[in-house]
């Protein structure tokens, strides 16, 4: 570009920024007292940024740490058959067409002309990595400042992909720049751009194989947690509405009939094993590669703290970028192992269900890092 033209552009931008600054001062001086006089909150300062997110639960406003004890049942993503829109499903049939939809929100002051959402289908999974998933496609739409909009992708299921899958969605924008935290890892507790729908409904006397995405160094407790009856009622899925859940007491008694087996992923220099626990197992992974457990815990704590500071308009942007780069480097080393749960015939009627969360907890940080809601029917 011509040097004089570049200087002219820079001068124009500086002039606009100066005018914006003066307008901010004028608004605060002239309009602020009017709001305070009527005991109303004064409008905040305009910030030249978007703030895209998809809710992981009703209380989620995009801020981290996440306020959702169960973050793997997002109310803002769904799958519906094209032939019967309005009838959500969790079972995909080869040759049928489906519409995948995400509701995107923007808390920022800038409108996003082309917010994009990527959709992924995966096996039931604890943790998630795009390298172990089927990428369905990308949709986009306009999202106003302090607004919301639905983004959908239509998808025809190929012959080799029928069955039950979990759905992930990731929102981002290039202009204004509003990107996910990691290239590969999709973790709602760490990233407001990411959501998931991990719901599995399966009959008894079957087995369920789940992916377990973990770092080379990991200490994770995977356990079966009976759901409260009220929590089952809050699962917003039409396939659950007709089921009558049994009491948590009966669900607790049945846990001992479930059998867990673990298949470690194969990676050079990494040793992964599982130790039986009362209601599940403890996964231990050890390696000279990657981030040690204490370093992971410190990075996680710093990253969540920095996200909170940035959201409040504080925090060091350079430190934010440094932590973000470290987090990206850490999650780039993720591996995949597999967990198999053999489900007993629990003697239920067709309209009955025993409800659990398969929950994964990082024993170093105490954070819940993954989950699948499991309903076993008759």
PDB file of N, CA, C and O in Angstrom, residues 3 14 42 49 73 100 106-107 119 122 128 148-149 164 188 202 223 235 240 276 278 286 310 313 325-326 328 352:
ATOM      1  N   UNK A   3       2.567   4.575   0.948  1.00  0.00           N
ATOM      2  CA  UNK A   3       2.885   5.056   2.292  1.00  0.00           C
ATOM      3  C   UNK A   3       2.019   6.239   2.678  1.00  0.00           C
ATOM      4  O   UNK A   3       1.538   6.339   3.818  1.00  0.00           O
ATOM      5  N   UNK A  14      -7.287   7.690  13.889  1.00  0.00           N
ATOM      6  CA  UNK A  14      -6.964   8.429  15.104  1.00  0.00           C
ATOM      7  C   UNK A  14      -7.985   9.540  15.351  1.00  0.00           C
ATOM      8  O   UNK A  14      -8.392   9.793  16.496  1.00  0.00           O
ATOM      9  N   UNK A  42     -26.319   4.328  35.376  1.00  0.00           N
ATOM     10  CA  UNK A  42     -25.768   5.090  34.257  1.00  0.00           C
ATOM     11  C   UNK A  42     -25.249   4.142  33.174  1.00  0.00           C
ATOM     12  O   UNK A  42     -24.658   3.104  33.489  1.00  0.00           O
ATOM     13  N   UNK A  49     -15.849  -3.904  21.054  1.00  0.00           N
ATOM     14  CA  UNK A  49     -15.661  -5.349  21.031  1.00  0.00           C
ATOM     15  C   UNK A  49     -17.003  -6.056  21.051  1.00  0.00           C
ATOM     16  O   UNK A  49     -17.988  -5.555  21.606  1.00  0.00           O
ATOM     17  N   UNK A  73     -25.550 -30.103  29.007  1.00  0.00           N
ATOM     18  CA  UNK A  73     -26.914 -30.155  28.478  1.00  0.00           C
ATOM     19  C   UNK A  73     -27.351 -28.746  28.095  1.00  0.00           C
ATOM     20  O   UNK A  73     -28.299 -28.197  28.657  1.00  0.00           O
ATOM     21  N   UNK A 100     -29.376 -28.786  12.459  1.00  0.00           N
ATOM     22  CA  UNK A 100     -28.634 -28.510  13.690  1.00  0.00           C
ATOM     23  C   UNK A 100     -28.679 -27.006  13.932  1.00  0.00           C
ATOM     24  O   UNK A 100     -28.326 -26.226  13.035  1.00  0.00           O
ATOM     25  N   UNK A 106     -24.777 -12.111  22.037  1.00  0.00           N
ATOM     26  CA  UNK A 106     -23.681 -11.144  21.969  1.00  0.00           C
ATOM     27  C   UNK A 106     -23.870 -10.094  23.056  1.00  0.00           C
ATOM     28  O   UNK A 106     -24.778  -9.268  22.979  1.00  0.00           O
ATOM     29  N   UNK A 107     -23.015 -10.125  24.081  1.00  0.00           N
ATOM     30  CA  UNK A 107     -23.066  -9.140  25.162  1.00  0.00           C
ATOM     31  C   UNK A 107     -22.248  -7.897  24.841  1.00  0.00           C
ATOM     32  O   UNK A 107     -22.208  -6.950  25.625  1.00  0.00           O
ATOM     33  N   UNK A 119     -20.449 -26.994  13.803  1.00  0.00           N
ATOM     34  CA  UNK A 119     -21.129 -28.093  14.473  1.00  0.00           C
ATOM     35  C   UNK A 119     -20.306 -29.373  14.325  1.00  0.00           C
ATOM     36  O   UNK A 119     -19.774 -29.651  13.248  1.00  0.00           O
ATOM     37  N   UNK A 122     -19.985 -36.361  17.722  1.00  0.00           N
ATOM     38  CA  UNK A 122     -18.978 -37.232  18.319  1.00  0.00           C
ATOM     39  C   UNK A 122     -19.665 -38.401  19.011  1.00  0.00           C
ATOM     40  O   UNK A 122     -20.851 -38.349  19.326  1.00  0.00           O
ATOM     41  N   UNK A 128     -13.450 -33.165  25.049  1.00  0.00           N
ATOM     42  CA  UNK A 128     -13.695 -33.120  23.605  1.00  0.00           C
ATOM     43  C   UNK A 128     -12.494 -32.539  22.881  1.00  0.00           C
ATOM     44  O   UNK A 128     -11.818 -31.649  23.369  1.00  0.00           O
ATOM     45  N   UNK A 148     -29.328 -11.514  19.991  1.00  0.00           N
ATOM     46  CA  UNK A 148     -29.181 -12.955  19.844  1.00  0.00           C
ATOM     47  C   UNK A 148     -29.755 -13.370  18.501  1.00  0.00           C
ATOM     48  O   UNK A 148     -30.619 -12.684  17.934  1.00  0.00           O
ATOM     49  N   UNK A 149     -29.272 -14.488  17.982  1.00  0.00           N
ATOM     50  CA  UNK A 149     -29.762 -14.992  16.697  1.00  0.00           C
ATOM     51  C   UNK A 149     -29.502 -16.488  16.607  1.00  0.00           C
ATOM     52  O   UNK A 149     -28.532 -16.998  17.180  1.00  0.00           O
ATOM     53  N   UNK A 164     -26.334 -43.162  17.712  1.00  0.00           N
ATOM     54  CA  UNK A 164     -26.405 -42.062  18.675  1.00  0.00           C
ATOM     55  C   UNK A 164     -25.098 -41.287  18.713  1.00  0.00           C
ATOM     56  O   UNK A 164     -24.019 -41.870  18.784  1.00  0.00           O
ATOM     57  N   UNK A 188     -16.519 -26.161  27.616  1.00  0.00           N
ATOM     58  CA  UNK A 188     -17.399 -25.091  28.098  1.00  0.00           C
ATOM     59  C   UNK A 188     -16.948 -24.443  29.403  1.00  0.00           C
ATOM     60  O   UNK A 188     -17.101 -23.222  29.547  1.00  0.00           O
ATOM     61  N   UNK A 202     -30.506 -45.169  26.503  1.00  0.00           N
ATOM     62  CA  UNK A 202     -30.140 -46.503  26.068  1.00  0.00           C
ATOM     63  C   UNK A 202     -30.896 -47.540  26.888  1.00  0.00           C
ATOM     64  O   UNK A 202     -31.168 -47.339  28.077  1.00  0.00           O
ATOM     65  N   UNK A 223     -17.135 -41.152  37.509  1.00  0.00           N
ATOM     66  CA  UNK A 223     -18.088 -41.832  38.379  1.00  0.00           C
ATOM     67  C   UNK A 223     -19.521 -41.678  37.888  1.00  0.00           C
ATOM     68  O   UNK A 223     -19.851 -40.751  37.154  1.00  0.00           O
ATOM     69  N   UNK A 235     -34.464 -31.628  32.153  1.00  0.00           N
ATOM     70  CA  UNK A 235     -33.834 -31.972  30.873  1.00  0.00           C
ATOM     71  C   UNK A 235     -34.810 -31.638  29.756  1.00  0.00           C
ATOM     72  O   UNK A 235     -35.842 -32.283  29.590  1.00  0.00           O
ATOM     73  N   UNK A 240     -37.318 -37.288  26.594  1.00  0.00           N
ATOM     74  CA  UNK A 240     -37.267 -37.558  28.030  1.00  0.00           C
ATOM     75  C   UNK A 240     -38.632 -37.333  28.673  1.00  0.00           C
ATOM     76  O   UNK A 240     -38.952 -37.927  29.706  1.00  0.00           O
ATOM     77  N   UNK A 276     -10.131 -49.188  39.775  1.00  0.00           N
ATOM     78  CA  UNK A 276     -11.538 -49.297  40.136  1.00  0.00           C
ATOM     79  C   UNK A 276     -11.860 -48.460  41.366  1.00  0.00           C
ATOM     80  O   UNK A 276     -11.081 -48.407  42.324  1.00  0.00           O
ATOM     81  N   UNK A 278     -15.500 -47.025  43.859  1.00  0.00           N
ATOM     82  CA  UNK A 278     -16.814 -47.488  44.300  1.00  0.00           C
ATOM     83  C   UNK A 278     -17.876 -47.309  43.220  1.00  0.00           C
ATOM     84  O   UNK A 278     -18.647 -48.228  42.942  1.00  0.00           O
ATOM     85  N   UNK A 286       0.418 -40.784  32.892  1.00  0.00           N
ATOM     86  CA  UNK A 286       1.715 -40.261  33.319  1.00  0.00           C
ATOM     87  C   UNK A 286       2.664 -40.205  32.127  1.00  0.00           C
ATOM     88  O   UNK A 286       2.736 -41.144  31.328  1.00  0.00           O
ATOM     89  N   UNK A 310     -10.819  -9.606  32.504  1.00  0.00           N
ATOM     90  CA  UNK A 310     -11.040  -9.010  31.180  1.00  0.00           C
ATOM     91  C   UNK A 310     -12.515  -8.676  30.982  1.00  0.00           C
ATOM     92  O   UNK A 310     -12.876  -7.627  30.448  1.00  0.00           O
ATOM     93  N   UNK A 313     -13.528  -5.478  32.343  1.00  0.00           N
ATOM     94  CA  UNK A 313     -12.831  -4.325  31.789  1.00  0.00           C
ATOM     95  C   UNK A 313     -11.492  -4.086  32.425  1.00  0.00           C
ATOM     96  O   UNK A 313     -10.911  -3.001  32.297  1.00  0.00           O
ATOM     97  N   UNK A 325      -1.994 -18.451  24.868  1.00  0.00           N
ATOM     98  CA  UNK A 325      -1.036 -19.239  24.085  1.00  0.00           C
ATOM     99  C   UNK A 325      -0.587 -20.484  24.845  1.00  0.00           C
ATOM    100  O   UNK A 325      -0.423 -21.559  24.254  1.00  0.00           O
ATOM    101  N   UNK A 326      -0.376 -20.337  26.152  1.00  0.00           N
ATOM    102  CA  UNK A 326       0.014 -21.490  26.969  1.00  0.00           C
ATOM    103  C   UNK A 326      -1.112 -22.527  27.011  1.00  0.00           C
ATOM    104  O   UNK A 326      -0.864 -23.738  26.931  1.00  0.00           O
ATOM    105  N   UNK A 328      -3.449 -22.981  24.725  1.00  0.00           N
ATOM    106  CA  UNK A 328      -3.507 -23.619  23.405  1.00  0.00           C
ATOM    107  C   UNK A 328      -2.430 -24.697  23.274  1.00  0.00           C
ATOM    108  O   UNK A 328      -2.675 -25.792  22.755  1.00  0.00           O
ATOM    109  N   UNK A 352     -40.246 -46.441  31.890  1.00  0.00           N
ATOM    110  CA  UNK A 352     -39.459 -46.105  33.071  1.00  0.00           C
ATOM    111  C   UNK A 352     -38.003 -45.868  32.688  1.00  0.00           C
ATOM    112  O   UNK A 352     -37.533 -46.333  31.651  1.00  0.00           O
TER     113      UNK A 352
END
